[in-house]
Tab-separated table of C-alpha atoms in Angstrom:
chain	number	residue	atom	x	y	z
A	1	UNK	CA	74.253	-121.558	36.126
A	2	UNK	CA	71.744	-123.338	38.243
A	3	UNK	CA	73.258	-124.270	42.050
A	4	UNK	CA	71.434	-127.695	41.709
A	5	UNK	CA	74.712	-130.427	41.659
A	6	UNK	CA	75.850	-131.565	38.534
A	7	UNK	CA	78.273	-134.356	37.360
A	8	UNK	CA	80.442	-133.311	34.543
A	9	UNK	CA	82.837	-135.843	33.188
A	10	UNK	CA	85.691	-134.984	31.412
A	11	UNK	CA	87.957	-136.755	28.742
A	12	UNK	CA	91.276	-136.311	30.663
A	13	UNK	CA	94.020	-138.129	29.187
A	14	UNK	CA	96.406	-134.920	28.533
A	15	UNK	CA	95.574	-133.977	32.264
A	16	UNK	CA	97.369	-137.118	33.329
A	17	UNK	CA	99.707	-137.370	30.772
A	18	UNK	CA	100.805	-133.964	29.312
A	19	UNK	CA	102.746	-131.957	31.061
A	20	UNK	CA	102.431	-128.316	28.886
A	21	UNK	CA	99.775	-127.622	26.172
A	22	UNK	CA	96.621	-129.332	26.326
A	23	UNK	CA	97.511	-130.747	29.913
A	24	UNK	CA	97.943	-127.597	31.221
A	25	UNK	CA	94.553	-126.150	29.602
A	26	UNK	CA	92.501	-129.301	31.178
A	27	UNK	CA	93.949	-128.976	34.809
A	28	UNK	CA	93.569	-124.963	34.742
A	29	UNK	CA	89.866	-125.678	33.815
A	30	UNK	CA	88.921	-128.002	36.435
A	31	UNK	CA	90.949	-126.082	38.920
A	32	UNK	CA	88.968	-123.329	38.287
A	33	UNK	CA	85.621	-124.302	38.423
A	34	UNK	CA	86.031	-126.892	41.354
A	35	UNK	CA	87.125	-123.625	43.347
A	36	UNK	CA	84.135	-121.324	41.785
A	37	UNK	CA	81.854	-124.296	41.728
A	38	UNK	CA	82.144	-126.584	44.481
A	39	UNK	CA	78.637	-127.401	44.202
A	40	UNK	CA	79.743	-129.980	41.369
A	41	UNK	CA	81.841	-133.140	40.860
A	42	UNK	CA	84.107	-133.440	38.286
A	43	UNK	CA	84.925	-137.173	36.746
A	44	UNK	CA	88.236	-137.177	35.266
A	45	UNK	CA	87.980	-140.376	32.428
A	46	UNK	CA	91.652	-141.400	31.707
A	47	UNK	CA	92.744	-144.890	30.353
A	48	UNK	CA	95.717	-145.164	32.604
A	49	UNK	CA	96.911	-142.884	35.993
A	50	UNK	CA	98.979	-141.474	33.418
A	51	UNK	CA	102.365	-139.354	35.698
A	52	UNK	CA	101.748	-138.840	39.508
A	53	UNK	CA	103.458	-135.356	39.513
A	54	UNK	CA	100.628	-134.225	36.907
A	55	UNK	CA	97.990	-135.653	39.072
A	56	UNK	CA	99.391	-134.013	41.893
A	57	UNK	CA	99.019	-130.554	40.302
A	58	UNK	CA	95.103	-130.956	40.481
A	59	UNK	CA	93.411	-129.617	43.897
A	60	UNK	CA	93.003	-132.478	46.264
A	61	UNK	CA	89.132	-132.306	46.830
A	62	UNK	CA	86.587	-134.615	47.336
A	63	UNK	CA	84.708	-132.758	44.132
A	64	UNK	CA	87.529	-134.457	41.501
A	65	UNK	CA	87.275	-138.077	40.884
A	66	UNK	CA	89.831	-139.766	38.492
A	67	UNK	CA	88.390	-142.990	36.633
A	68	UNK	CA	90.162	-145.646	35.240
A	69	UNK	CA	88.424	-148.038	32.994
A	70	UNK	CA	86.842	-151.033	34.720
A	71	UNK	CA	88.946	-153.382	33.345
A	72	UNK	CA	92.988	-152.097	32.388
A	73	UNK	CA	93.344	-151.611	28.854
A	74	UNK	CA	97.280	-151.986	26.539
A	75	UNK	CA	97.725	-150.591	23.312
A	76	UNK	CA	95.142	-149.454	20.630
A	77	UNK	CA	92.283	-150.637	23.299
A	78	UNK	CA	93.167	-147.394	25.188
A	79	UNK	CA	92.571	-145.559	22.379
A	80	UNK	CA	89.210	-147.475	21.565
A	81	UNK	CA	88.219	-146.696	25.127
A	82	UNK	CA	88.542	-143.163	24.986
A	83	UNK	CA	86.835	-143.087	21.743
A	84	UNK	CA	84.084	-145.403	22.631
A	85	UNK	CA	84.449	-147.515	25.029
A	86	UNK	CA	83.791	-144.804	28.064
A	87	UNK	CA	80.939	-143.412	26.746
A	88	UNK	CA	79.511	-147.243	28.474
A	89	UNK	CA	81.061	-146.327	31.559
A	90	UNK	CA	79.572	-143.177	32.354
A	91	UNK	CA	77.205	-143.038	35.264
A	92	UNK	CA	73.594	-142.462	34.694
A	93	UNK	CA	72.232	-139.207	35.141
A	94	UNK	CA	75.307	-137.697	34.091
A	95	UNK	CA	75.072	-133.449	33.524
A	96	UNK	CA	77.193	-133.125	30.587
A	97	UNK	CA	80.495	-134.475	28.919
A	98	UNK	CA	82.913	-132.109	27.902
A	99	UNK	CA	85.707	-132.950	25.362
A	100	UNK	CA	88.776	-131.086	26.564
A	101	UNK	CA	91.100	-131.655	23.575
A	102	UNK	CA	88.975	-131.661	20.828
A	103	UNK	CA	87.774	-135.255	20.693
A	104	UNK	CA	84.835	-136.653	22.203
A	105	UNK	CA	83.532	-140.530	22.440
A	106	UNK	CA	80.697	-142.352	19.960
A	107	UNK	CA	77.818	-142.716	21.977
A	108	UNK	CA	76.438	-139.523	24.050
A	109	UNK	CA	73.986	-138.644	22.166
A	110	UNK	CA	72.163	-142.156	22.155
A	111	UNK	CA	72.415	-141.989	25.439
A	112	UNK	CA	71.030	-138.665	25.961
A	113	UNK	CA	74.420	-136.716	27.619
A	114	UNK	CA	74.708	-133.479	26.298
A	115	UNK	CA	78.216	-132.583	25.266
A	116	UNK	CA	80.921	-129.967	24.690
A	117	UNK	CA	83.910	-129.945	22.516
A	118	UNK	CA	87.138	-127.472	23.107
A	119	UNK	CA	88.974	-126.711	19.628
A	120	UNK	CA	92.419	-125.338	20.329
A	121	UNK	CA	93.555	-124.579	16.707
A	122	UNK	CA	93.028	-125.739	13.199
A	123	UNK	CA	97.248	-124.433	12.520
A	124	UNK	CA	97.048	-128.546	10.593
A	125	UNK	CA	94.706	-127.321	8.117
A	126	UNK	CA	95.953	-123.471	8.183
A	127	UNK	CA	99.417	-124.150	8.053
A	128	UNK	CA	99.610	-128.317	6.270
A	129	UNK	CA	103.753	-128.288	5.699
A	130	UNK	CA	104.225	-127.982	9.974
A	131	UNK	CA	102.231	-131.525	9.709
A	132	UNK	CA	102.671	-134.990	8.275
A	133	UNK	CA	100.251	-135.956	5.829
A	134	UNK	CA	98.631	-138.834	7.918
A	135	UNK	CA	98.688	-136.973	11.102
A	136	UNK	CA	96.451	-133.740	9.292
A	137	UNK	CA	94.307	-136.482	7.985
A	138	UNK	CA	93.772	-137.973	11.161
A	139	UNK	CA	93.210	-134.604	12.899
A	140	UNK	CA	90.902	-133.070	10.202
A	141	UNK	CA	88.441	-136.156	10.460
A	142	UNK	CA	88.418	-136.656	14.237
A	143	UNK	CA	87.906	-132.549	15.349
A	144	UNK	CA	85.364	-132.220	12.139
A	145	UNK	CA	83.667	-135.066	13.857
A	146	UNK	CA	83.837	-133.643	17.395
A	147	UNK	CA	82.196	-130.728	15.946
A	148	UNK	CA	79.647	-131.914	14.208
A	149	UNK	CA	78.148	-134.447	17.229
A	150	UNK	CA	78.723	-131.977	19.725
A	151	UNK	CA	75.805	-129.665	21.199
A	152	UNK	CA	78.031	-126.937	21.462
A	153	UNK	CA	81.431	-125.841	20.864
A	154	UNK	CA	84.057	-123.908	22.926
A	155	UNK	CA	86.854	-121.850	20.907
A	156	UNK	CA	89.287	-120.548	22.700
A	157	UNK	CA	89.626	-117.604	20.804
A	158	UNK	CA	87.768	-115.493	18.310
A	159	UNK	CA	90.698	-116.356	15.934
A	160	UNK	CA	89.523	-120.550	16.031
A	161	UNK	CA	86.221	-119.902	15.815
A	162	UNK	CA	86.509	-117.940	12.557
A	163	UNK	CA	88.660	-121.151	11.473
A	164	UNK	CA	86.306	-123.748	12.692
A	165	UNK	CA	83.608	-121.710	10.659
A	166	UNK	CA	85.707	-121.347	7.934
A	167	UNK	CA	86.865	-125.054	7.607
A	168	UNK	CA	84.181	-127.440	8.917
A	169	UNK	CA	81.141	-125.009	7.919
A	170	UNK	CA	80.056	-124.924	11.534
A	171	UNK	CA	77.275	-122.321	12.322
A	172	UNK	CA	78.565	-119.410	14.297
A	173	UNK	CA	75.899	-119.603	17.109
A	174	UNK	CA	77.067	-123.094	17.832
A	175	UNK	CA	80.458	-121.621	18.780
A	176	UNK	CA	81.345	-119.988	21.934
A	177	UNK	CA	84.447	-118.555	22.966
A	178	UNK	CA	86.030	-119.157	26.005
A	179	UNK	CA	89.302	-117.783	26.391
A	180	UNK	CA	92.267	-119.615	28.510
A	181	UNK	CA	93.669	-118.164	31.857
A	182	UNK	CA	97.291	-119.022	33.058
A	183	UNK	CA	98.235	-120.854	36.381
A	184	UNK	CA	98.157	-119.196	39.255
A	185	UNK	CA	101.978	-119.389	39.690
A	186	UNK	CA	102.573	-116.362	37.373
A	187	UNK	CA	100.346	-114.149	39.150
A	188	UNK	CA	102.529	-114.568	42.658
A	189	UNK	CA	105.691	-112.587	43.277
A	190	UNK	CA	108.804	-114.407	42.722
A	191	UNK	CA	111.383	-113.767	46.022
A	192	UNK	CA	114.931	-112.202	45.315
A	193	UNK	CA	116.067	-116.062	46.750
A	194	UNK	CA	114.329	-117.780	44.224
A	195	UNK	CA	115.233	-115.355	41.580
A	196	UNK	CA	119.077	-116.179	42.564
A	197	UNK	CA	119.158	-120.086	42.803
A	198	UNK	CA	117.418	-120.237	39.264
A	199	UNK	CA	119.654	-117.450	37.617
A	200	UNK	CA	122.888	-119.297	39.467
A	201	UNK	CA	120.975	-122.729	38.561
A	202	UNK	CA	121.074	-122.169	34.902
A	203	UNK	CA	123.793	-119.706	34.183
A	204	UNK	CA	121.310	-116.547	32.890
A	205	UNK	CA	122.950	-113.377	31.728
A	206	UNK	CA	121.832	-110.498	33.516
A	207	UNK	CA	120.054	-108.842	31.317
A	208	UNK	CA	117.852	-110.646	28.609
A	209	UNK	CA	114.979	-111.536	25.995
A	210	UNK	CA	113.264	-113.883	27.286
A	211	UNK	CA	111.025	-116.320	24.556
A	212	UNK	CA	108.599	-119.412	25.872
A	213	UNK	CA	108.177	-122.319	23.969
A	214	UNK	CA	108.539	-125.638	22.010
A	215	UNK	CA	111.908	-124.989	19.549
A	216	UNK	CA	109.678	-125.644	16.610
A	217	UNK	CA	109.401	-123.871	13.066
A	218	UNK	CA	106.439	-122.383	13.415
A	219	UNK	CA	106.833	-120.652	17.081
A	220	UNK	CA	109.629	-119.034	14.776
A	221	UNK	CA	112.509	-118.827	17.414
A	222	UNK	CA	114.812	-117.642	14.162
A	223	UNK	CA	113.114	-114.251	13.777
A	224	UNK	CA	114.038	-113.321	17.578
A	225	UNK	CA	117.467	-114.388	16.181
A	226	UNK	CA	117.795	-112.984	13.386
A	227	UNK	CA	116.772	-109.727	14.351
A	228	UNK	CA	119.164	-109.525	17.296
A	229	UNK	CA	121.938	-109.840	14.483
A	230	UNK	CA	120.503	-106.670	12.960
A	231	UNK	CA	120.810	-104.844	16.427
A	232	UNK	CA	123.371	-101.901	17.503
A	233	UNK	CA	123.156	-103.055	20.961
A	234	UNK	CA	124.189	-106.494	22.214
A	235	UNK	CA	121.173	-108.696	23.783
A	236	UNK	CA	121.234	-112.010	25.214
A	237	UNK	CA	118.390	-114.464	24.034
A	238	UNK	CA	116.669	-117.019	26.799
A	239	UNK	CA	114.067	-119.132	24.670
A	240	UNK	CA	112.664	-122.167	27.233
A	241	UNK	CA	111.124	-125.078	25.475
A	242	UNK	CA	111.259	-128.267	23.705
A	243	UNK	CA	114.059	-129.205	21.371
A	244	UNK	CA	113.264	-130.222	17.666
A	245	UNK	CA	115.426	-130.809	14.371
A	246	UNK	CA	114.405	-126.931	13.844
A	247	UNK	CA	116.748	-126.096	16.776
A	248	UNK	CA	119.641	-126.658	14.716
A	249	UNK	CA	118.534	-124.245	12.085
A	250	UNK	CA	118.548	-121.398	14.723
A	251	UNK	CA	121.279	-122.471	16.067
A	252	UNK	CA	123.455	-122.830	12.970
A	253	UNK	CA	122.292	-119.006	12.179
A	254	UNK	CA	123.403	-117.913	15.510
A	255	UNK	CA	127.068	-119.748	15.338
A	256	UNK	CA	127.422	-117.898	11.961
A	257	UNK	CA	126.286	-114.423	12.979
A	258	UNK	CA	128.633	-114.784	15.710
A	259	UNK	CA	126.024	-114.811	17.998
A	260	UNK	CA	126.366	-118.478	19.782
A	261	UNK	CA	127.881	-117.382	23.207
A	262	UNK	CA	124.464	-114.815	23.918
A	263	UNK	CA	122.005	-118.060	22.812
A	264	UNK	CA	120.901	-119.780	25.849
A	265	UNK	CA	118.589	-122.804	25.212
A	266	UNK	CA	116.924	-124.313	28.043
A	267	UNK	CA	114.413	-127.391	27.513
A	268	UNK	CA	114.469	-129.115	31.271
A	269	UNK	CA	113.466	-126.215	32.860
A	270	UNK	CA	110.878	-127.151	35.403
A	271	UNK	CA	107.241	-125.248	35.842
A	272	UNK	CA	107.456	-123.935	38.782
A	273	UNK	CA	110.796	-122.193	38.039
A	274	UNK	CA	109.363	-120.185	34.653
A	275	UNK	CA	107.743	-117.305	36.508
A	276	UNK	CA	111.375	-116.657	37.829
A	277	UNK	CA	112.505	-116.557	34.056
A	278	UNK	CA	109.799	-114.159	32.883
A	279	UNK	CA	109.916	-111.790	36.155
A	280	UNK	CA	113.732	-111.385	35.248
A	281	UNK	CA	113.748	-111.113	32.056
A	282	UNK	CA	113.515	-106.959	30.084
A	283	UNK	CA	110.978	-107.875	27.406
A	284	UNK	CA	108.886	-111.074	26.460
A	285	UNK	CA	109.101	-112.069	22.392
A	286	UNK	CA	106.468	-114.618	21.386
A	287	UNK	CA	106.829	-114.619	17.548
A	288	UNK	CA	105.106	-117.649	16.771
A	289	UNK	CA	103.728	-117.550	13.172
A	290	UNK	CA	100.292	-118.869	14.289
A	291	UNK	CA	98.846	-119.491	17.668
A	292	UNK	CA	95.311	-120.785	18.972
A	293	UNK	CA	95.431	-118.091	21.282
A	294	UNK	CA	99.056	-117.744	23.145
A	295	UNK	CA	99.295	-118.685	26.875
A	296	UNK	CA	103.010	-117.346	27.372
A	297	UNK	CA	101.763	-113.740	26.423
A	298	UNK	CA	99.439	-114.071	29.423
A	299	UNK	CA	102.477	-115.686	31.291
A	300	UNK	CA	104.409	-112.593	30.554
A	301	UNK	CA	101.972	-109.928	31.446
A	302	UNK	CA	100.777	-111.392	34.640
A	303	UNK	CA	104.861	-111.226	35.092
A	304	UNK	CA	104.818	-107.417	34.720
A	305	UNK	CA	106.878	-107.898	31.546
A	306	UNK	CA	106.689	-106.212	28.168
A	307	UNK	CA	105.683	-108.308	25.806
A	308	UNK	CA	106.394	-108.815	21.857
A	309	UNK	CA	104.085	-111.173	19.803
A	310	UNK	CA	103.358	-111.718	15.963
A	311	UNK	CA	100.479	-110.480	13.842
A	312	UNK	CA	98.553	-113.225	11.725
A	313	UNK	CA	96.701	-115.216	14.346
A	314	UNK	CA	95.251	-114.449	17.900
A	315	UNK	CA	98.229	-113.046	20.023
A	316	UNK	CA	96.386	-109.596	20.182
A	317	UNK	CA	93.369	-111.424	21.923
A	318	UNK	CA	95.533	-112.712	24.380
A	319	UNK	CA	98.298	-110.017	24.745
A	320	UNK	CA	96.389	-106.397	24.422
A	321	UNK	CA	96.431	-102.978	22.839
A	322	UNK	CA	99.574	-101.996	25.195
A	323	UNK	CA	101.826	-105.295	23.528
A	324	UNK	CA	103.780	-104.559	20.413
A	325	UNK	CA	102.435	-106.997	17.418
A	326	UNK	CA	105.534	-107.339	14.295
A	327	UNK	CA	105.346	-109.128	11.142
A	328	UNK	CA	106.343	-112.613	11.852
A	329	UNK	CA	108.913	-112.787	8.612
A	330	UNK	CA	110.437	-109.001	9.327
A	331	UNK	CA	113.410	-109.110	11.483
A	332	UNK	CA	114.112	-105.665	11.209
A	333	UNK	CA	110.816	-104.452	12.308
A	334	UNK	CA	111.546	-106.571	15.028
A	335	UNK	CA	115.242	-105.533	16.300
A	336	UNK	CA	113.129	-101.946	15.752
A	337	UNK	CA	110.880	-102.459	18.782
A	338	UNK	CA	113.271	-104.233	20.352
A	339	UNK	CA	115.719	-101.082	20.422
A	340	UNK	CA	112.842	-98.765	21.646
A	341	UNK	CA	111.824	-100.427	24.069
A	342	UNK	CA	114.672	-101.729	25.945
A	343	UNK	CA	115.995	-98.002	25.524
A	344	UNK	CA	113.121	-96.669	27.156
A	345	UNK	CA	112.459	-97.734	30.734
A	346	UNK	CA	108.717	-95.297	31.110
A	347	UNK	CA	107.500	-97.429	27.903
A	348	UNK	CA	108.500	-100.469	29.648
A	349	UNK	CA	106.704	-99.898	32.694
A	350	UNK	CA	103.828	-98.243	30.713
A	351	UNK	CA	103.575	-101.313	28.804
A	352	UNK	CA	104.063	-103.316	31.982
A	353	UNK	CA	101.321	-102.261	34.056
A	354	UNK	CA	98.900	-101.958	31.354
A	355	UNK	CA	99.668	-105.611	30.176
A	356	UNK	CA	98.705	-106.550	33.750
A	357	UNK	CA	95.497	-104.760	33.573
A	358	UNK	CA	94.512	-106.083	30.181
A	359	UNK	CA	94.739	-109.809	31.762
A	360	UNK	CA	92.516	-108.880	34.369
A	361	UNK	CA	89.125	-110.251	31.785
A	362	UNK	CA	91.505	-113.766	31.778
A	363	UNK	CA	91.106	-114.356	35.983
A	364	UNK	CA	89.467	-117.727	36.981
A	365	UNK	CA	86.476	-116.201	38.328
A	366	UNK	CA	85.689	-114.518	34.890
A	367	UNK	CA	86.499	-117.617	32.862
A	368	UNK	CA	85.187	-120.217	35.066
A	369	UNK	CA	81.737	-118.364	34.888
A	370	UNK	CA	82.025	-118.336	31.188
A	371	UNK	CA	82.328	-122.158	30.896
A	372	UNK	CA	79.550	-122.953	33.217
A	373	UNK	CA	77.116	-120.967	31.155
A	374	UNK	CA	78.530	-122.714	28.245
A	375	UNK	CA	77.457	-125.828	30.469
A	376	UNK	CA	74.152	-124.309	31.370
A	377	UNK	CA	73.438	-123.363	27.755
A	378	UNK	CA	74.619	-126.966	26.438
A	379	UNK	CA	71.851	-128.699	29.087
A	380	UNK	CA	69.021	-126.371	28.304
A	381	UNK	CA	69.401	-126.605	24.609
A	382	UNK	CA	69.581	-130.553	24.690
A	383	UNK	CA	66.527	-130.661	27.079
A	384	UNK	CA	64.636	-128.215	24.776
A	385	UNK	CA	65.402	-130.588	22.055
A	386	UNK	CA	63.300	-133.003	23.494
């Protein structure tokens, strides 16, 4: 991309206000590039400062500039802001406006700013009973509208784009895929101290399977579950993430396969402490019945640990040839690979160190040079255009 300064504005609401998810992926982008691409600024539009310990996670540079609208907006006018409102407030000669959840504001084309749009997932259209009817309605009109009023389009793994094809009838060559990296945390050893205050701090076993993410039906928690219930050998279960009603379920299933005392949920756990989880946990499980691409088994592999995922969406993008993939409604296949591998301590390192090889295309350097020629691409075609 050309070394001539840009300014790239950003709609940033989830990098102020969300603290896993979509937050993360906005932060991790702008940290990257503002490190590979100081050259630029970076305007961060938010309706409100959103939670200081978010903001804080950003790099404090002169490059990143947070903007508020001009005058504080309550309510539904936030939400008319982002979605139209500051498109009005953008500075002239802006480089390009990128979308970063899959939204982008009325307006940029009128004014000439050539945009981008992320898509995460289209799981609402793929998979309709996870969703409430008003909420897939919502969702369908505003990313098929992104889409369609964007210059280009990011997917963040081969998986969406063959969904956003699929569903919207987007052209393929509009569509490139950048894939997601993890933070930085997961890449740095974890000391034996740290590993003890959070293993004392929350009571872990010593030895278990470790599974990242929200409690939900269709990250499929009950599979890891079940499957233990089928094994010869005791394991203990860790799973880290947000409760919801489908906790119960797995719960209830563990009480009555007598497997309640060697269930640990943990939904408070802070960020910084989850690298100590995955570096002490034996294997990583990730059955989730359909991703967008899969962060955790990233997480896991930069870890050094073995990871488990589930066939049927993108997790072999993001995990690797050396991961183990398992039908995602087969818990025997899955106590199966479970048993080999925890019974075999070469495979484990085997898969290990190849796992952290595999993530070696997913470093910042690699990604952030993807996006910027995404960038460079979106600019060239719109000025071509004219």
């Amino acid at each position: 991309m050309t070394d001539k300064p840009l300014e790239i504005a950003y709609e940033a609401k989830r990098i102020t206000h969300n603290a896993t998810g979509l937050g993360n992926y906005g932060r991790t982008i702008v940290e990257m590039l503002v490190r590979q691409a100081p050259q630029h600024r970076y305007l961060l539009y938010t309706p409100d400062p959103g939670r200081e310990e978010l903001r804080k996670r950003l790099p404090e540079c002169r490059q990143i500039e947070i903007r508020l609208p001009r005058t504080p907006k309550h309510g539904l006018m936030k939400a008319w802001w982002r979605s139209a409102g500051v498109c009005r407030e953008l500075p002239a000669g802006v480089s390009l406006f990128h979308g970063l959840g899959a939204e982008l504001p009325r307006g940029l084309r009128k004014r000439g700013i050539p945009s981008v749009v992320t898509i995460h997932d289209l799981i609402f259209l793929r998979f309709p009973a996870y969703y409430k009817w008003f909420d897939r309605k919502i969702y369908a009109w505003k990313y098929r509208a992104a889409c369609r009023q964007a210059d280009r389009i990011v997917a963040i793994s081969e998986a969406t784009k063959r969904d956003i094809v699929s569903f919207f009838g987007i052209a393929p060559e509009k569509i490139d895929v950048v894939y997601q990296g993890c933070d930085e945390s997961f890449k740095r050893e974890v000391t034996d101290e740290t590993k003890r205050a959070v293993r004392e701090k929350y009571a872990l076993p010593e030895r278990y399977v470790l599974s990242v993410g929200s409690i939900e039906e269709r990250k499929n928690l009950l599979l890891l579950v079940q499957a233990a219930a089928r094994m010869a050998e005791p394991i203990h279960i860790v799973a880290v993430g947000k409760r919801t009603p489908y906790t119960v379920e797995v719960e209830r299933f563990a009480a009555e396969h007598g497997l309640a005392d060697r269930l640990h949920l943990y939904h408070d756990v802070r960020f910084a402490e989850l690298p100590a989880f995955y570096r002490m946990a034996e294997v990583f499980v990730y059955p989730s019945r359909f991703e967008g691409f899969g962060i955790p088994m990233i997480e896991a592999a930069c870890c050094g640990v073995p990871a488990v995922g589930a066939v049927g969406s993108c997790l072999e993008e993001a995990g690797g040839p050396d991961a183990v993939y398992v039908d995602p409604d087969d818990p025997q296949e899955l106590a199966d690979r479970l048993t080999e591998i925890l019974a075999d301590e070469a495979l484990r390192r085997r898969m290990s160190e190849r796992g952290r090889a595999y993530v070696g295309r997913f470093e910042p350097e690699k990604l952030a040079a993807d996006m910027l020629a995404v960038y460079d691409k979106t600019i060239q075609q719109q000025k071509n255009e004219r």
